Amino acid sequence: MNFQEKLKLLGDGVNKSRKARSVGLPATMISTYIAKGSIPRGDIALKMSKALDVPLEWLLDDSQNWPPPEKENKSIRAFSDGDLIAEVARRHRDIAKELLDDLAKAATIDWQKATIEFKASLPGKPLPSHVARALSVLHSFELNFNRYQQSFDPIFYASVHHDELPGSERDVQDFMNITEAYMMIADRPDVGAFAEVLKERPDASDPATHARFDRHRSDAIKFFRIVGGKTSNPKHVRKSSGDVEIT
C-alpha cells in the first residue's frame, strides 16, 4: 500500500486541516498530498505522521499494508516533565491562536447595532444575520477564553480535583500556599547564611542539582527578557503575593 493510499484512509472522517495545523503544517497540506500522490520531504512526512498518529516508517514503506501498527500503550506517567509541559504548552498555544482569531472577529462586530437588532427580534423567528454572527463570535470567544484560563492551569485543575490527586489527605490550601511557605523559609537569615557557606563548598553539593538549577535559571532569564523584565541577568526570581520580583 503506497503513501497516498495510506494518507487517504487516515484522513477519512477526520478534520485534516486541524490535524495539519496541530503540527505546524499549512491547513491544506494533508489534502494536497492525498490529491497529488507524491512523497513529501522528510521533515514534512515526519510532521504528517505525528499529526495522524502513525509511525513514519509505516507511512513511507509501501511494503507495509493497512492497518497501521498498534501504538505502544505507554502510560502518561512515563513521560518526562519536559515532554509533558511541551505538550501542554502546544495545546495551550492552539487554544490561544483560536482565541486571538475570535477576538479579531469580535473587533469587527458592530455590537451596538447587534444589540438594537437583537432587542427588536421576535422570539422563534430567524435572527438578523448581524445578530447571528455576533452570537456565534461571542459564544466562541467565551468558550475559548474559559479553556485558555482553566483547562491548562494545573493549580485550578488540582483545586477542583483535589480528592483524586496525591496528597488529598491534606487541606487544599496547603498546596495553594506553597510559594509563600517556601519564601518564608528561603528568606530566613539563618537559611541564607547556610546557603552562603554552601557556595564556598562545591564539594558538598550535588552536581546534578546544580545543573538543574542552572537550567531553570537560564529559562527564567529568557522568560524575563521576553516579557521585558527589569534585568537581563536576575540573580533571584521570586514570586510573592501574585507579583514576580527579580533581584
Short mmCIF file of C-alpha atoms in Angstrom, two decimals:
data_model
loop_
_atom_site.label_atom_id
_atom_site.label_comp_id
_atom_site.label_asym_id
_atom_site.label_seq_id
_atom_site.Cartn_x
_atom_site.Cartn_y
_atom_site.Cartn_z
CA MET A 1 0.00 0.00 0.00
CA ASN A 2 1.51 3.30 -1.05
CA PHE A 3 1.81 6.62 0.77
CA GLN A 4 -1.18 8.23 -0.96
CA GLU A 5 -3.49 5.29 -0.19
CA LYS A 6 -2.50 5.28 3.48
CA LEU A 7 -2.89 9.03 3.73
CA LYS A 8 -6.38 8.85 2.20
CA LEU A 9 -7.54 6.16 4.64
CA LEU A 10 -6.03 8.00 7.60
CA GLY A 11 -7.77 11.19 6.54
CA ASP A 12 -11.25 9.68 6.25
CA GLY A 13 -13.59 11.06 8.88
CA VAL A 14 -11.05 13.39 10.50
CA ASN A 15 -10.53 17.13 10.31
CA LYS A 16 -7.42 17.14 8.11
CA SER A 17 -6.99 20.90 8.37
CA ARG A 18 -6.90 20.80 12.17
CA LYS A 19 -4.56 17.80 12.14
CA ALA A 20 -2.16 19.64 9.83
CA ARG A 21 -2.24 22.86 11.85
CA SER A 22 -1.61 20.94 15.09
CA VAL A 23 1.93 20.12 13.92
CA GLY A 24 2.67 23.44 12.23
CA LEU A 25 1.75 22.50 8.66
CA PRO A 26 -0.49 24.56 6.35
CA ALA A 27 -4.15 23.60 6.77
CA THR A 28 -4.39 22.14 3.25
CA MET A 29 -1.14 20.16 3.34
CA ILE A 30 -2.57 16.68 4.04
CA SER A 31 -5.37 17.11 1.49
CA THR A 32 -2.85 18.35 -1.08
CA TYR A 33 -0.68 15.24 -0.78
CA ILE A 34 -3.74 12.99 -0.91
CA ALA A 35 -4.64 14.64 -4.22
CA LYS A 36 -1.19 14.76 -5.83
CA GLY A 37 0.10 11.39 -4.63
CA SER A 38 3.73 12.43 -4.35
CA ILE A 39 6.05 11.78 -1.40
CA PRO A 40 6.82 14.88 0.72
CA ARG A 41 10.19 15.91 2.10
CA GLY A 42 11.33 14.02 5.18
CA ASP A 43 10.51 16.83 7.62
CA ILE A 44 7.00 17.22 6.21
CA ALA A 45 6.40 13.46 6.22
CA LEU A 46 7.50 13.33 9.86
CA LYS A 47 5.03 16.05 10.81
CA MET A 48 2.27 14.25 8.90
CA SER A 49 2.99 11.03 10.76
CA LYS A 50 2.75 12.91 14.06
CA ALA A 51 -0.46 14.66 13.02
CA LEU A 52 -2.07 11.36 12.02
CA ASP A 53 -0.56 9.47 14.96
CA VAL A 54 1.16 6.70 12.97
CA PRO A 55 4.82 5.61 12.70
CA LEU A 56 6.75 7.41 9.97
CA GLU A 57 8.35 4.13 8.82
CA TRP A 58 4.94 2.54 8.25
CA LEU A 59 3.63 5.61 6.43
CA LEU A 60 6.51 5.66 3.91
CA ASP A 61 7.10 1.90 3.49
CA ASP A 62 4.93 0.60 0.60
CA SER A 63 5.54 -2.99 1.71
CA GLN A 64 3.58 -2.38 4.93
CA ASN A 65 -0.16 -2.57 4.45
CA TRP A 66 -3.27 -1.42 6.26
CA PRO A 67 -3.97 -1.13 9.17
CA PRO A 68 -1.15 0.83 10.81
CA PRO A 69 0.65 -0.93 13.67
CA GLU A 70 -0.92 -0.58 17.08
CA LYS A 71 0.58 2.11 19.27
CA GLU A 72 2.54 1.06 22.28
CA ASN A 73 0.30 1.64 25.27
CA LYS A 74 2.66 3.92 27.13
CA SER A 75 1.37 5.37 30.37
CA ILE A 76 1.37 9.15 30.52
CA ARG A 77 3.16 8.81 33.85
CA ALA A 78 6.18 7.50 31.95
CA PHE A 79 6.70 10.81 30.13
CA SER A 80 9.28 13.26 31.41
CA ASP A 81 8.28 16.60 32.91
CA GLY A 82 9.76 18.30 29.85
CA ASP A 83 7.69 16.22 27.42
CA LEU A 84 4.51 16.81 29.42
CA ILE A 85 4.90 20.57 29.68
CA ALA A 86 5.84 20.78 25.99
CA GLU A 87 2.60 19.03 25.04
CA VAL A 88 0.54 21.17 27.43
CA ALA A 89 2.17 24.32 26.01
CA ARG A 90 1.45 23.17 22.44
CA ARG A 91 -2.23 22.58 23.20
CA HIS A 92 -2.44 25.83 25.16
CA ARG A 93 -0.96 27.71 22.20
CA ASP A 94 -3.51 26.12 19.83
CA ILE A 95 -6.32 27.46 22.03
CA ALA A 96 -4.59 30.84 22.27
CA LYS A 97 -4.43 31.07 18.46
CA GLU A 98 -8.15 30.30 18.22
CA LEU A 99 -8.87 32.89 20.91
CA LEU A 100 -6.85 35.56 19.08
CA ASP A 101 -8.82 34.80 15.90
CA ASP A 102 -12.07 35.07 17.87
CA LEU A 103 -11.05 38.41 19.37
CA ALA A 104 -10.14 39.74 15.93
CA LYS A 105 -13.60 38.75 14.68
CA ALA A 106 -15.21 40.35 17.74
CA ALA A 107 -13.49 43.63 16.89
CA THR A 108 -15.29 43.68 13.50
CA ILE A 109 -18.78 43.38 15.04
CA ASP A 110 -20.93 46.46 15.43
CA TRP A 111 -22.09 45.48 18.91
CA GLN A 112 -24.38 48.50 19.29
CA LYS A 113 -26.19 47.61 16.07
CA ALA A 114 -26.33 43.94 17.07
CA THR A 115 -27.84 44.87 20.45
CA ILE A 116 -30.57 47.03 18.89
CA GLU A 117 -31.45 44.37 16.30
CA PHE A 118 -31.40 41.62 18.94
CA LYS A 119 -33.86 43.52 21.14
CA ALA A 120 -36.13 44.13 18.16
CA SER A 121 -36.14 40.50 17.01
CA LEU A 122 -39.10 38.27 17.76
CA PRO A 123 -38.73 35.00 19.69
CA GLY A 124 -38.95 31.97 17.43
CA LYS A 125 -38.14 34.00 14.31
CA PRO A 126 -34.83 33.84 12.39
CA LEU A 127 -32.30 36.27 13.79
CA PRO A 128 -30.85 39.04 11.61
CA SER A 129 -27.53 37.96 10.09
CA HIS A 130 -25.54 40.52 12.06
CA VAL A 131 -27.06 39.30 15.33
CA ALA A 132 -26.46 35.65 14.44
CA ARG A 133 -22.81 36.40 13.66
CA ALA A 134 -22.40 38.35 16.90
CA LEU A 135 -23.85 35.43 18.89
CA SER A 136 -21.54 32.96 17.17
CA VAL A 137 -18.47 35.09 17.86
CA LEU A 138 -19.50 35.72 21.47
CA HIS A 139 -20.05 32.01 22.18
CA SER A 140 -16.77 31.06 20.54
CA PHE A 141 -14.51 33.52 22.32
CA GLU A 142 -16.20 32.94 25.69
CA LEU A 143 -15.66 29.18 25.31
CA ASN A 144 -12.06 29.54 24.18
CA PHE A 145 -11.28 32.10 26.87
CA ASN A 146 -12.55 29.73 29.57
CA ARG A 147 -10.48 26.92 28.07
CA TYR A 148 -7.45 29.22 27.86
CA GLN A 149 -7.76 30.21 31.51
CA GLN A 150 -8.86 26.96 33.12
CA SER A 151 -8.11 23.87 31.05
CA PHE A 152 -4.33 24.35 31.21
CA ASP A 153 -3.97 25.78 34.70
CA PRO A 154 -2.61 22.99 36.96
CA ILE A 155 -3.45 24.93 40.12
CA PHE A 156 -7.07 25.35 39.01
CA TYR A 157 -7.31 21.69 37.99
CA ALA A 158 -5.69 20.43 41.19
CA SER A 159 -8.03 22.54 43.31
CA VAL A 160 -11.13 21.19 41.57
CA HIS A 161 -9.88 17.58 41.54
CA HIS A 162 -8.12 17.69 44.91
CA ASP A 163 -9.74 14.48 46.21
CA GLU A 164 -8.49 12.50 43.19
CA LEU A 165 -4.84 13.53 43.47
CA PRO A 166 -1.90 12.57 45.68
CA GLY A 167 -1.93 14.49 48.96
CA SER A 168 -5.73 14.59 49.19
CA GLU A 169 -5.43 13.89 52.93
CA ARG A 170 -4.04 17.42 53.33
CA ASP A 171 -6.00 20.64 53.17
CA VAL A 172 -6.17 22.04 49.64
CA GLN A 173 -4.94 25.40 50.97
CA ASP A 174 -1.62 23.76 51.88
CA PHE A 175 -0.96 23.38 48.17
CA MET A 176 -2.26 26.83 47.27
CA ASN A 177 0.20 28.42 49.71
CA ILE A 178 3.35 26.51 48.75
CA THR A 179 5.10 29.55 47.24
CA GLU A 180 4.50 31.65 50.34
CA ALA A 181 5.65 28.77 52.59
CA TYR A 182 8.81 28.38 50.52
CA MET A 183 9.60 32.09 50.69
CA MET A 184 9.15 32.09 54.48
CA ILE A 185 11.95 29.51 54.71
CA ALA A 186 14.14 30.87 51.90
CA ASP A 187 14.07 34.40 53.31
CA ARG A 188 15.21 33.38 56.80
CA PRO A 189 18.65 34.84 57.61
CA ASP A 190 19.90 31.58 59.09
CA VAL A 191 18.95 29.65 55.94
CA GLY A 192 20.64 32.34 53.83
CA ALA A 193 23.82 32.07 55.90
CA PHE A 194 23.87 28.31 55.42
CA ALA A 195 23.40 28.74 51.65
CA GLU A 196 26.35 31.17 51.52
CA VAL A 197 28.59 28.55 53.12
CA LEU A 198 27.34 26.00 50.59
CA LYS A 199 28.50 28.27 47.75
CA GLU A 200 32.03 28.06 49.13
CA ARG A 201 31.88 24.28 49.42
CA PRO A 202 31.03 22.92 45.95
CA ASP A 203 32.40 19.54 47.05
CA ALA A 204 29.35 19.18 49.31
CA SER A 205 26.87 19.88 46.52
CA ASP A 206 25.17 17.52 44.10
CA PRO A 207 26.39 18.36 40.54
CA ALA A 208 23.08 17.19 39.06
CA THR A 209 21.19 19.57 41.33
CA HIS A 210 23.44 22.45 40.23
CA ALA A 211 22.86 21.55 36.58
CA ARG A 212 19.08 21.55 37.05
CA PHE A 213 19.23 24.87 38.90
CA ASP A 214 21.35 26.44 36.15
CA ARG A 215 18.93 25.19 33.50
CA HIS A 216 15.88 26.56 35.34
CA ARG A 217 17.67 29.86 35.96
CA SER A 218 18.56 30.10 32.27
CA ASP A 219 14.90 29.55 31.35
CA ALA A 220 13.87 32.23 33.87
CA ILE A 221 16.31 34.73 32.34
CA LYS A 222 14.97 34.00 28.86
CA PHE A 223 11.38 34.42 30.09
CA PHE A 224 12.02 37.80 31.66
CA ARG A 225 13.86 39.02 28.56
CA ILE A 226 10.79 38.08 26.50
CA VAL A 227 8.30 39.82 28.80
CA GLY A 228 10.51 42.84 29.38
CA GLY A 229 11.91 42.05 32.81
CA LYS A 230 13.83 44.53 34.90
CA THR A 231 17.17 42.91 34.23
CA SER A 232 18.70 40.53 31.73
CA ASN A 233 20.60 38.68 34.45
CA PRO A 234 18.44 38.14 37.54
CA LYS A 235 20.14 36.54 40.50
CA HIS A 236 16.89 35.60 42.16
CA VAL A 237 13.49 35.05 40.65
CA ARG A 238 10.85 35.31 43.31
CA LYS A 239 7.08 35.20 43.30
CA SER A 240 5.24 36.84 46.15
CA SER A 241 1.61 37.95 46.58
CA GLY A 242 0.93 37.35 42.91
CA ASP A 243 3.75 39.59 41.68
CA VAL A 244 7.03 38.50 40.17
CA GLU A 245 10.09 40.14 41.66
CA ILE A 246 13.61 39.95 40.30
CA THR A 247 16.56 40.90 42.49
#
